[in-house]
Short mmCIF file of C-alpha atoms in Angstrom, two decimals:
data_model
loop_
_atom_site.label_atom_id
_atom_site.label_comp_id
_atom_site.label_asym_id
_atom_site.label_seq_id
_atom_site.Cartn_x
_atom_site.Cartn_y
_atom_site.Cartn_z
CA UNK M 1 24.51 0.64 18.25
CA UNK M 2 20.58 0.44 17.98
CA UNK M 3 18.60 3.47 19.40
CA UNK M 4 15.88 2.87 21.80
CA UNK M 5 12.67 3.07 20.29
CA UNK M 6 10.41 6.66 21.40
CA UNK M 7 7.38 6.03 22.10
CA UNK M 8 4.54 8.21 21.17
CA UNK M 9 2.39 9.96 24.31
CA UNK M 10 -0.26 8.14 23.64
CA UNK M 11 1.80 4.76 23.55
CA UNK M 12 3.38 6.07 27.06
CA UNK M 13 0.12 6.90 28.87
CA UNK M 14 -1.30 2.90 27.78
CA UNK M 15 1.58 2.09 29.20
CA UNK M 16 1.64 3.72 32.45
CA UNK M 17 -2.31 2.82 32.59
CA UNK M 18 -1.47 -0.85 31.84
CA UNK M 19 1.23 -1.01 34.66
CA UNK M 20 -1.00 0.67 37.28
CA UNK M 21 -3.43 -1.91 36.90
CA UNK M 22 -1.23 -4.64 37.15
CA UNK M 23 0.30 -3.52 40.27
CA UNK M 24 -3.50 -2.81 42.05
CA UNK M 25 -4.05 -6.23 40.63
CA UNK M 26 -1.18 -7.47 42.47
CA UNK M 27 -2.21 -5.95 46.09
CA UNK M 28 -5.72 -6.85 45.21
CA UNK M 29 -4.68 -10.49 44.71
CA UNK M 30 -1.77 -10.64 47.49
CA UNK M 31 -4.80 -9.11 50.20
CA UNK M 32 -7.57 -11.51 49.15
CA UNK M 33 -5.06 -14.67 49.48
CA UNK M 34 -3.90 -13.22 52.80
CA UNK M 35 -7.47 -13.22 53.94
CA UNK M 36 -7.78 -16.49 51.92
CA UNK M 37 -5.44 -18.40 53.71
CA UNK M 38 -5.87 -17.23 56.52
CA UNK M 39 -9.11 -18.45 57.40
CA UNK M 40 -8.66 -21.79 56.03
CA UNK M 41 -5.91 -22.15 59.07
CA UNK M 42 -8.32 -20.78 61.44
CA UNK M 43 -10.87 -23.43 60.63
CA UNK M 44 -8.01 -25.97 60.15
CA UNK M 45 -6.31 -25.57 63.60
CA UNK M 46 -9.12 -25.95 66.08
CA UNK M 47 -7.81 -24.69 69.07
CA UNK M 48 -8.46 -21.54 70.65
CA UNK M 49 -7.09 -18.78 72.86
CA UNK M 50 -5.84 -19.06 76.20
CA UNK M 51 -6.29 -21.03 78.61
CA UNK M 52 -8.08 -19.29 81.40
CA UNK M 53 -6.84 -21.67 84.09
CA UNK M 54 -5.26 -19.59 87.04
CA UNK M 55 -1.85 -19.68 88.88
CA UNK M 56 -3.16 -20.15 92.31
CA UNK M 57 -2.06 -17.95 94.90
CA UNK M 58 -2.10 -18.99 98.43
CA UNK M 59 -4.31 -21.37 99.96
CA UNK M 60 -7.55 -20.72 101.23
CA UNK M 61 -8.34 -19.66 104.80
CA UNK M 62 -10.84 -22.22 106.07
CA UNK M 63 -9.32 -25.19 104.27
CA UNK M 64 -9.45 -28.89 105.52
CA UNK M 65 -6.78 -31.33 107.21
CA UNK M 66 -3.48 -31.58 105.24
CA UNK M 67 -2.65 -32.62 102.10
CA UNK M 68 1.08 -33.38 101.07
CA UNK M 69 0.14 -34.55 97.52
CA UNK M 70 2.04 -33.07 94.98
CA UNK M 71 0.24 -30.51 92.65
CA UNK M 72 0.40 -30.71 88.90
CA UNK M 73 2.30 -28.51 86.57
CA UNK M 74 0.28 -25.21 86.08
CA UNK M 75 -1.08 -24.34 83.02
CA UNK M 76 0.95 -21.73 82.11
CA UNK M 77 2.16 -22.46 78.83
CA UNK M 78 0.13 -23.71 75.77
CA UNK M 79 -1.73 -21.23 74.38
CA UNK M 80 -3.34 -22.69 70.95
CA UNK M 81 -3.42 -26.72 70.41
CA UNK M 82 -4.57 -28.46 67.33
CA UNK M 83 -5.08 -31.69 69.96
CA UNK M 84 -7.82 -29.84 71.18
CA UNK M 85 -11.28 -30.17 69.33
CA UNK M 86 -13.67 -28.52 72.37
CA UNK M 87 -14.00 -25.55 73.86
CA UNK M 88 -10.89 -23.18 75.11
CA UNK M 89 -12.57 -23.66 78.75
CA UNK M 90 -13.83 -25.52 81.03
CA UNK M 91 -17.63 -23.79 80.74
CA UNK M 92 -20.69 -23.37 83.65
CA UNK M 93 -23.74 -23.80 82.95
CA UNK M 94 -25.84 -20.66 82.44
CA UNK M 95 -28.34 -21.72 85.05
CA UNK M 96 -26.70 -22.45 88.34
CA UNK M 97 -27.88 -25.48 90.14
CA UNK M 98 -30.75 -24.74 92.36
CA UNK M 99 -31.44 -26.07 95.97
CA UNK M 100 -33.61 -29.41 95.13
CA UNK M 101 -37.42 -29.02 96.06
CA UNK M 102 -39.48 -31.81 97.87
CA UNK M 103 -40.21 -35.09 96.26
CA UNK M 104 -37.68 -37.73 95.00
CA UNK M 105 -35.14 -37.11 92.96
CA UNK M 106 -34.95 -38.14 89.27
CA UNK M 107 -31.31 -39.86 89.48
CA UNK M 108 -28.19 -39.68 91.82
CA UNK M 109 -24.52 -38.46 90.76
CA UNK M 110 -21.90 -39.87 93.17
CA UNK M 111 -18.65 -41.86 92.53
CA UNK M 112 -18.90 -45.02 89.91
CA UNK M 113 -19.21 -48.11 91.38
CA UNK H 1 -45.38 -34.12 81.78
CA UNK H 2 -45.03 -37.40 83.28
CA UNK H 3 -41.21 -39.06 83.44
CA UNK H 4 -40.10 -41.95 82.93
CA UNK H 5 -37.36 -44.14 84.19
CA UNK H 6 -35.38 -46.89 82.80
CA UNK H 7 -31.80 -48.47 84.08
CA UNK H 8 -29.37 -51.03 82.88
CA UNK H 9 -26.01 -51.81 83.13
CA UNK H 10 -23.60 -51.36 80.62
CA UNK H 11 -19.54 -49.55 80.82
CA UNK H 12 -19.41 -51.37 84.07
CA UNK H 13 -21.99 -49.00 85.18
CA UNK H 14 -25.36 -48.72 85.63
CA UNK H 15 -27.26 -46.55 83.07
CA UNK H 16 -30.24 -44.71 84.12
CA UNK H 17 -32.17 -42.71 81.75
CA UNK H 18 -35.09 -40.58 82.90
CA UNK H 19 -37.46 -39.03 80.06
CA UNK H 20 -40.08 -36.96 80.19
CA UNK H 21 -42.64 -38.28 77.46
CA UNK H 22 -43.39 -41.64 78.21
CA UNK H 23 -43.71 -42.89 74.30
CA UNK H 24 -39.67 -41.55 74.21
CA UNK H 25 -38.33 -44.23 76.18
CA UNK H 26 -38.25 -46.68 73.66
CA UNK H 27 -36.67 -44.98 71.02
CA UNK H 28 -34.01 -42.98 73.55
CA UNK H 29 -33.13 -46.49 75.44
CA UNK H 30 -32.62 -47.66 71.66
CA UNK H 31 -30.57 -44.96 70.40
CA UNK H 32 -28.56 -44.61 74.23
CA UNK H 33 -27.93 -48.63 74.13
CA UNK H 34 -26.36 -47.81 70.39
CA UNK H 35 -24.00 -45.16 71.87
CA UNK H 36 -22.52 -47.08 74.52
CA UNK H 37 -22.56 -49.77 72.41
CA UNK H 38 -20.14 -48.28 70.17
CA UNK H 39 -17.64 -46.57 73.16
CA UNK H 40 -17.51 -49.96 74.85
CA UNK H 41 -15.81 -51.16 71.23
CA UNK H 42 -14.22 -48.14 70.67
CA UNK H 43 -12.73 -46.99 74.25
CA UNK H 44 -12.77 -49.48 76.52
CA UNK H 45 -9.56 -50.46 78.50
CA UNK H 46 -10.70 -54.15 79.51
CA UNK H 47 -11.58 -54.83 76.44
CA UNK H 48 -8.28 -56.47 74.15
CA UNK H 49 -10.27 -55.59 70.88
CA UNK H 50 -11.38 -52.15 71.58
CA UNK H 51 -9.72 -49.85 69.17
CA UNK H 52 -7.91 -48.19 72.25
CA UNK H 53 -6.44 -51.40 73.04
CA UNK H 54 -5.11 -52.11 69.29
CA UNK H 55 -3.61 -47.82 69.19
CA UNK H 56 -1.96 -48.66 72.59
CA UNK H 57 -0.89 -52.02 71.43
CA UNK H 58 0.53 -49.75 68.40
CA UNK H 59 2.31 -46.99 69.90
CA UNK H 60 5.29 -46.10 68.38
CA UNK H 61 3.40 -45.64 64.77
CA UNK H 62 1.27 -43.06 63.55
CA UNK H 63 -2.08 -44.89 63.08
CA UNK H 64 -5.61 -43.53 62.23
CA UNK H 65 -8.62 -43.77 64.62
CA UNK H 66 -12.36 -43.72 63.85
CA UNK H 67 -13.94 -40.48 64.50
CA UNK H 68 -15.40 -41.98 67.86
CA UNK H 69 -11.54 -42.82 68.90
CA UNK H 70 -10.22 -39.19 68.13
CA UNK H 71 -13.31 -37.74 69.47
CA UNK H 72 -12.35 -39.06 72.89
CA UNK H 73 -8.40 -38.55 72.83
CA UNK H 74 -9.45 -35.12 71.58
CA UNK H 75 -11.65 -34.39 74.82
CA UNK H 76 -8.58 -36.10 77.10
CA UNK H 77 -6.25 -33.82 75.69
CA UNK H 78 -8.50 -31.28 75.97
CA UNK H 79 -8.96 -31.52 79.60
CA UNK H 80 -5.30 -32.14 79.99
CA UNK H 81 -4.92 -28.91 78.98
CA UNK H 82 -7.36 -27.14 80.76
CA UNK H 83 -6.47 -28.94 83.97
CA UNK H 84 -2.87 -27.80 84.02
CA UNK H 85 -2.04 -31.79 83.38
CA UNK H 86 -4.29 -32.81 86.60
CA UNK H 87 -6.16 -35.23 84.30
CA UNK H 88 -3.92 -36.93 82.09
CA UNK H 89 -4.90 -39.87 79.18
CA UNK H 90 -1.22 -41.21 79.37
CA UNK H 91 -2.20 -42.85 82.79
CA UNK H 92 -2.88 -45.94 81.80
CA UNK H 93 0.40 -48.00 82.28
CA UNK H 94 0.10 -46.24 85.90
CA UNK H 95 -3.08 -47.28 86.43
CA UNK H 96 -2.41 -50.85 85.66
CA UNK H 97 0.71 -51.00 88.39
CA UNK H 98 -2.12 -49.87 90.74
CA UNK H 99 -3.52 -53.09 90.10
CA UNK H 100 -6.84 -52.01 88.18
CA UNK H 101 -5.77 -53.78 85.19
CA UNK H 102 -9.39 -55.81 84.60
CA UNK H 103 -12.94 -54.79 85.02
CA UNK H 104 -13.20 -53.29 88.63
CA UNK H 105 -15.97 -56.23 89.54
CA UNK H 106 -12.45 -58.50 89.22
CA UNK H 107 -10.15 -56.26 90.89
CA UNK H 108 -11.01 -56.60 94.51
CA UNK H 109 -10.51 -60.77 94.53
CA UNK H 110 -6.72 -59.50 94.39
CA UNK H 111 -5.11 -58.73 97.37
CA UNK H 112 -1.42 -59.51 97.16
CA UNK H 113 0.86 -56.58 97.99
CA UNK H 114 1.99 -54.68 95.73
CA UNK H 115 5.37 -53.05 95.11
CA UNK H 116 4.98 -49.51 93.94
CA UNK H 117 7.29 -46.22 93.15
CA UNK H 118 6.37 -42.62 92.68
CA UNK H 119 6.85 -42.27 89.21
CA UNK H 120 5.87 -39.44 86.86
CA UNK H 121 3.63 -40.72 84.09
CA UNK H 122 4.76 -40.05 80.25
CA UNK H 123 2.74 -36.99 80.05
CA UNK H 124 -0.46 -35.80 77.52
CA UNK H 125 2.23 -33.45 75.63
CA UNK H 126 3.59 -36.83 74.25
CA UNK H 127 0.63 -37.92 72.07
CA UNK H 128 -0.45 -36.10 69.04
CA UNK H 129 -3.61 -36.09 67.29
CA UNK H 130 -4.47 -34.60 63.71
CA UNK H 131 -8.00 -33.78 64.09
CA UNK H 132 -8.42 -33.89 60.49
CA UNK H 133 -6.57 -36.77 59.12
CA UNK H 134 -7.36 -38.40 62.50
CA UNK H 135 -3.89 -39.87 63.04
CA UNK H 136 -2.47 -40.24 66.60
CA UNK H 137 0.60 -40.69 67.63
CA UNK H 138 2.81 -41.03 70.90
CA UNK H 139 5.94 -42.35 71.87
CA UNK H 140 6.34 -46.56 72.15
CA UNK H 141 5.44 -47.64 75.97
CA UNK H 142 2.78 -44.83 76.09
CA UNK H 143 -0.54 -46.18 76.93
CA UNK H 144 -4.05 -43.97 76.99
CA UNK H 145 -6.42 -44.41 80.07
CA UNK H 146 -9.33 -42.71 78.92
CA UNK H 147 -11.17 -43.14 81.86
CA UNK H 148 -11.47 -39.45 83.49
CA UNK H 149 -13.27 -38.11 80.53
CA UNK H 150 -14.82 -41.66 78.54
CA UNK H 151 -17.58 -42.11 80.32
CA UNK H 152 -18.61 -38.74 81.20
CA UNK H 153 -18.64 -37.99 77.00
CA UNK H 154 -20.04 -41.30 76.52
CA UNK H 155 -23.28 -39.41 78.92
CA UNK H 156 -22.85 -36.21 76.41
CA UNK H 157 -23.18 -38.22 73.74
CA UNK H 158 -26.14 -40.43 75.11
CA UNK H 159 -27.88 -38.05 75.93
CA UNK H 160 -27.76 -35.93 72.38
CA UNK H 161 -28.78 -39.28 70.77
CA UNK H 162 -31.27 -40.30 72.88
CA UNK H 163 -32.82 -36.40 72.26
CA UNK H 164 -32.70 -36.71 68.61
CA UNK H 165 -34.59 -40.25 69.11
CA UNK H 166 -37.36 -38.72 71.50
CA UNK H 167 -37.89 -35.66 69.02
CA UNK H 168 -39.13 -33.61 72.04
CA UNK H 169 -39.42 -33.22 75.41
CA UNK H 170 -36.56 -34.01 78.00
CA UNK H 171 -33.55 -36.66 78.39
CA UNK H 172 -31.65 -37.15 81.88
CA UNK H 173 -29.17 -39.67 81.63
CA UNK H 174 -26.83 -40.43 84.21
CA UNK H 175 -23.81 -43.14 83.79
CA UNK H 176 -22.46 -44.56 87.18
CA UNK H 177 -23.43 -40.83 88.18
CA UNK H 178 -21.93 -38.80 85.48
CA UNK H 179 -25.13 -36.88 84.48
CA UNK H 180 -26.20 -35.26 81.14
CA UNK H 181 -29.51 -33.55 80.24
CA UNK H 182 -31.16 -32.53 77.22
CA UNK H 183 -33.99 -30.89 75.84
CA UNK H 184 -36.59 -29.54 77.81
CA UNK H 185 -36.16 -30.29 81.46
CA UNK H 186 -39.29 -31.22 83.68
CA UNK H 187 -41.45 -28.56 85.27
CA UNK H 188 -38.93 -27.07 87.98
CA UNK H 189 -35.93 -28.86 86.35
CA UNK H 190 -34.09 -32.83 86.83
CA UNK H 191 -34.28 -33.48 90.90
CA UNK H 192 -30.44 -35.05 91.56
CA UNK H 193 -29.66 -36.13 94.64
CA UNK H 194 -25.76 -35.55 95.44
CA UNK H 195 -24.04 -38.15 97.22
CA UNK H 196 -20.70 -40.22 97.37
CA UNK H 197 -21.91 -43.10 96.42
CA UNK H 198 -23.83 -43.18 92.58
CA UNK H 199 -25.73 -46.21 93.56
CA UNK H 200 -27.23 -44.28 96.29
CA UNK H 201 -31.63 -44.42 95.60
CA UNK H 202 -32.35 -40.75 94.51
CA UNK H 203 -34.62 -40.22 97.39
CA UNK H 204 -31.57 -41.31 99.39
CA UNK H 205 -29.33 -39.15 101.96
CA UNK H 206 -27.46 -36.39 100.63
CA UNK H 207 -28.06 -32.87 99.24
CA UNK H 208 -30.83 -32.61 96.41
CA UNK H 209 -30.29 -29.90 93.83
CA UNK H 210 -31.84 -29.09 90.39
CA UNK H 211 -30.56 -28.40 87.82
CA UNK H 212 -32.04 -27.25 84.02
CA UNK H 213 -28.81 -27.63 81.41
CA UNK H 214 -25.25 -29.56 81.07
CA UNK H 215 -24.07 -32.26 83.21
CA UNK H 216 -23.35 -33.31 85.92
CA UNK H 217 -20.14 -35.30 87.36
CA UNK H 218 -18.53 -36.97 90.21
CA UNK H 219 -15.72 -37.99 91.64
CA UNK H 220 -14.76 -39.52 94.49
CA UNK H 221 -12.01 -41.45 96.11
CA UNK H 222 -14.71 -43.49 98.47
CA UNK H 223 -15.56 -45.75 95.91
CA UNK H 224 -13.85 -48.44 93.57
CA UNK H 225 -11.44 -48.85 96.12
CA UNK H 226 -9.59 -52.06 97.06
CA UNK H 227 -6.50 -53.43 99.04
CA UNK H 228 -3.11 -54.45 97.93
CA UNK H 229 -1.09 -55.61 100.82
CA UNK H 230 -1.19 -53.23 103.15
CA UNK H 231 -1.82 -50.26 100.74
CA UNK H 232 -5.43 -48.82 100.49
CA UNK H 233 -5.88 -48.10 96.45
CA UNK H 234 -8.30 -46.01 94.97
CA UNK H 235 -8.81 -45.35 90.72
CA UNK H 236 -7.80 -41.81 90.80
CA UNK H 237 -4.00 -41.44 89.49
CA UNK H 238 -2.11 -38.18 90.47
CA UNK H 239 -0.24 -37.71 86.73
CA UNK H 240 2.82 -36.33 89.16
CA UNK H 241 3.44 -39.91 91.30
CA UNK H 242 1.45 -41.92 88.84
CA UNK H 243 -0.10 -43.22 92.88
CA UNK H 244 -3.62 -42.82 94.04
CA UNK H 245 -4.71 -39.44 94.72
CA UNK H 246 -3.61 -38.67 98.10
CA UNK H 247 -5.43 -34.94 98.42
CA UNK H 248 -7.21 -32.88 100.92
CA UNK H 249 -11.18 -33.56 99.19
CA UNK H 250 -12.57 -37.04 99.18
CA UNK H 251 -15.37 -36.12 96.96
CA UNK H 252 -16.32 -33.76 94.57
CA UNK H 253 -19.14 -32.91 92.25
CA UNK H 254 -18.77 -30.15 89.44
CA UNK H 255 -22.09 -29.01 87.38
CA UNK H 256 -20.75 -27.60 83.87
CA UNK H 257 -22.24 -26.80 80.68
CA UNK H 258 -21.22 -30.55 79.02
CA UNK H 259 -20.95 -33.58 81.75
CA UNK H 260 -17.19 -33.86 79.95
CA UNK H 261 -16.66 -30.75 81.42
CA UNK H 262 -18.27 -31.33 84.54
CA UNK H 263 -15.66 -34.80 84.78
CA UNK H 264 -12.56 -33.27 83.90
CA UNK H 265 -13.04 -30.12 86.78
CA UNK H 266 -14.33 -32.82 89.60
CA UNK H 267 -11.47 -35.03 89.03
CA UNK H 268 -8.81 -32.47 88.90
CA UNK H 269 -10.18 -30.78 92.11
CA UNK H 270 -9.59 -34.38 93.87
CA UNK H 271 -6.00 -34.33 92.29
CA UNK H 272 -5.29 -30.66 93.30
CA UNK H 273 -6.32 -30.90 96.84
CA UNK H 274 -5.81 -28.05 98.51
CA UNK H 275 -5.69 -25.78 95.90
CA UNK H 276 -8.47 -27.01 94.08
CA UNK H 277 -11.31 -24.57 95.43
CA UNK H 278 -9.43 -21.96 94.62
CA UNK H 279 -8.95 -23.18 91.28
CA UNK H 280 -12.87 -24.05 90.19
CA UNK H 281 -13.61 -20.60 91.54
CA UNK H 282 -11.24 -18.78 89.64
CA UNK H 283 -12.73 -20.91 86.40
CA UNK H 284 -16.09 -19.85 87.32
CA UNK H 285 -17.71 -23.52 87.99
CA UNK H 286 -20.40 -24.54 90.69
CA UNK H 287 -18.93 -27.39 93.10
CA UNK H 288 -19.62 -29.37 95.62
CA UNK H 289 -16.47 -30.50 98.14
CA UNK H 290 -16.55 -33.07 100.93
CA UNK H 291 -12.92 -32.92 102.57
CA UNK H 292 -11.97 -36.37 104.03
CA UNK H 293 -12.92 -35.26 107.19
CA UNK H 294 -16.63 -34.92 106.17
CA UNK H 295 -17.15 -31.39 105.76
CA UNK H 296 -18.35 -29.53 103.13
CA UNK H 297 -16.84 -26.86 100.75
CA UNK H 298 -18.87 -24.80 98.11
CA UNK H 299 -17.91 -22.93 95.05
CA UNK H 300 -19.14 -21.00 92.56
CA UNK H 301 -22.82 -20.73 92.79
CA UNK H 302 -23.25 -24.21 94.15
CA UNK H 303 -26.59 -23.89 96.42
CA UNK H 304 -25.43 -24.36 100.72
CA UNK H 305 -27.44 -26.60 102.37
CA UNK H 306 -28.95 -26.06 105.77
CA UNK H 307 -26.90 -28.11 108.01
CA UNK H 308 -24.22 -26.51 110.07
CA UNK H 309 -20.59 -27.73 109.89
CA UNK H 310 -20.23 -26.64 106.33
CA UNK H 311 -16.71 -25.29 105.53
CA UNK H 312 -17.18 -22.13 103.57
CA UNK H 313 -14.77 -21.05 100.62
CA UNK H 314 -12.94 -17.59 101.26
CA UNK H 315 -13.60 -16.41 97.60
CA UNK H 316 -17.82 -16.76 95.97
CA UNK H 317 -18.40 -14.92 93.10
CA UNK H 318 -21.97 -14.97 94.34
CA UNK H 319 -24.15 -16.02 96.96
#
């Protein structure tokens, strides 16, 4: 039966000193492809947080003559969609429109004809 | 800063675009005509050789779109989503049992009754885009309508072009009414007038507004309308009957930072009905409402106007 070989002290310190670095390499190498792949599926899957839609809650007061068409589903479920290549919301515009001033107008929005 | 008009007709629209540097029409008409151009080939539903035509003619197999193609499915989805499913791409076999199957200039020479059900349409969940390796995909007897949000990015996209052509100054340009600016807006911002009807003159009746950024969009149930049989039909599609629209708002106009966005909030407000004020304030847009009694809703931070007999939201986030 063969004896294990003893190391000298100096031969067990390089030792320790080699396996310390290897495991910091390790963490090192396991965070930066963490952070790595990561961000290559944030810019892969372009859809973003929440939708900021609400759950309406009882109608409004003054409200016109009746309606009896059927509502769509609320949008209470997806959260993230790669379908979706815009903006999480629907976004205003950071000027409100204004009340027009005299003179004609430059163009007309109403329904396509 | 003088401005200059110049109109057309092209998407089955007319196309009015309004700069304000006289030696920028040319080269903004130029760049605009390219644009719509290139949706009318890519995204149009009358056409049998638009690319649209050939996925729908496809469904059933994963096939790859141009970037123009998934682009535009991209924004329908998107305002799918966002609407809650009030808007819906996957409208177009729907749309077709309406009986707005051709160009709408065709439609109304048809008057024979027509038999319809409530049926729910297929749904936007069905189709599935990769926005990278552009490949769609939905379910065989699927086809995309991509009418509530086409034409209003066809305006975005106009307008961005027609910018880059000018090299300064301002762009309006409105399609069949679906307005988008860019650039630098004339002194005291684009005058719109805000009617039912796009083909109303600008100095026409109807509220006048201005606005500085974004787009503008409506839509309305009082135009492209026609009779089949008895049955008054209209080309706004309720995704939950796959029928016309039958809410409590006639017509509605949405200002929003992209004339997309602007599209896909107006025509889910008409879907909504009742609960669509509600709705657009709790998003945070500016709106204009005519019930189909005539009277007038605001939200947001839509401007009143003066006359009386103005129905006024319960919630305004301001004045």
């Amino acid at each position: 039966m063969t004896q294990p070989r003893r190391l000298s002290p100096d031969a067990r310190e390089r030792a320790f000193r080699r396996l310390r670095r290897l495991t910091i390499s390790t963490v090192v190498g396991a965070f930066a492809a963490t952070v790595g792949l990561g961000t290559l599926a944030a810019a892969t899957y372009s859809g973003t947080s929440k939708t900021t839609a609400p759950t309406p809650s009882g109608a409004p007061a003054a409200q016109p003559s009746a309606n009896t068409a059927p509502q769509p589903t609320d949008p209470s479920a997806p959260t993230s969609d790669p379908n979706s290549p815009g903006s999480g919301s629907l976004q205003p515009t950071p000027q409100p429109p204004a009340s027009g001033s005299s003179g004609s107008g430059h163009a007309t929005t109403g329904g396509s004809r | 800063m003088s401005v200059t008009p110049r109109s057309w007709r092209a998407l089955g629209s007319n196309v009015q675009l309004v700069v304000t540097h006289a030696e920028a029409a040319e080269p903004a008409a130029l760049a605009v005509r390219e644009v719509l151009a290139a949706v009318d080939a890519t995204y149009s539903r009358f056409r049998p050789d638009s690319e649209l035509s050939r996925l729908n003619a496809q469904a059933g197999r994963r096939t790859r779109v141009s970037p123009l193609l998934a682009q535009a499915i991209g924004e329908a989805l998107r305002g799918s989503r966002l609407s809650g499913g009030a808007v819906d791409p996957t409208v177009g076999r729907a749309i077709r049992r309406i009986g707005y199957e051709r160009d709408f200039s065709l439609i109304a020479e048809q008057r024979g009754p027509l038999k319809l059900t409530a049926e729910r349409i297929p749904g936007w969940q069905l189709v599935e885009l990769d926005p990278i390796s552009r490949l769609v995909s939905m379910p065989m007897g699927v086809e995309l309508d991509l009418g509530s949000t086409g034409k209003a990015l066809a305006a975005d996209l106009g307008a961005a072009e027609a910018m880059k052509a000018a090299g300064r100054g301002g762009i309006l340009l409105s399609l069949g009414g679906d307005i988008a600016v860019a650039g630098e807006p004339p002194k005291g911002g684009w005058r719109v007038l805000v009617a039912e009807d796009s083909t109303v003159p600008p100095d026409g009746e109807g509220q006048t507004i201005r606005i500085t950024s974004g787009g503008l969009a409506t839509s309305s149930i009082t135009v492209r309308r026609w009779q089949r049989g008895s049955e008054e039909m209209h080309h706004i599609v309720d995704p939950a009957t796959g029928l016309p629209a039958r809410g409590a708002w006639r017509t509605v106009t949405v200002a929003a930072v992209t004339c997309v966005d602007a599209n896909i909030a107006a025509t889910a407000a008409v879907v909504r009905g009742e609960q669509a004020l509600e709705w657009l304030e709790a998003i945070g847009l500016d709106a204009r409402l005519i019930a189909l009694d005539g009277r007038v809703a605001y939200g947001g931070r839509w401007p009143a106007e003066s006359s009386s007999g103005s129905v006024r939201p319960p919630i305004r986030r301001t004045t």
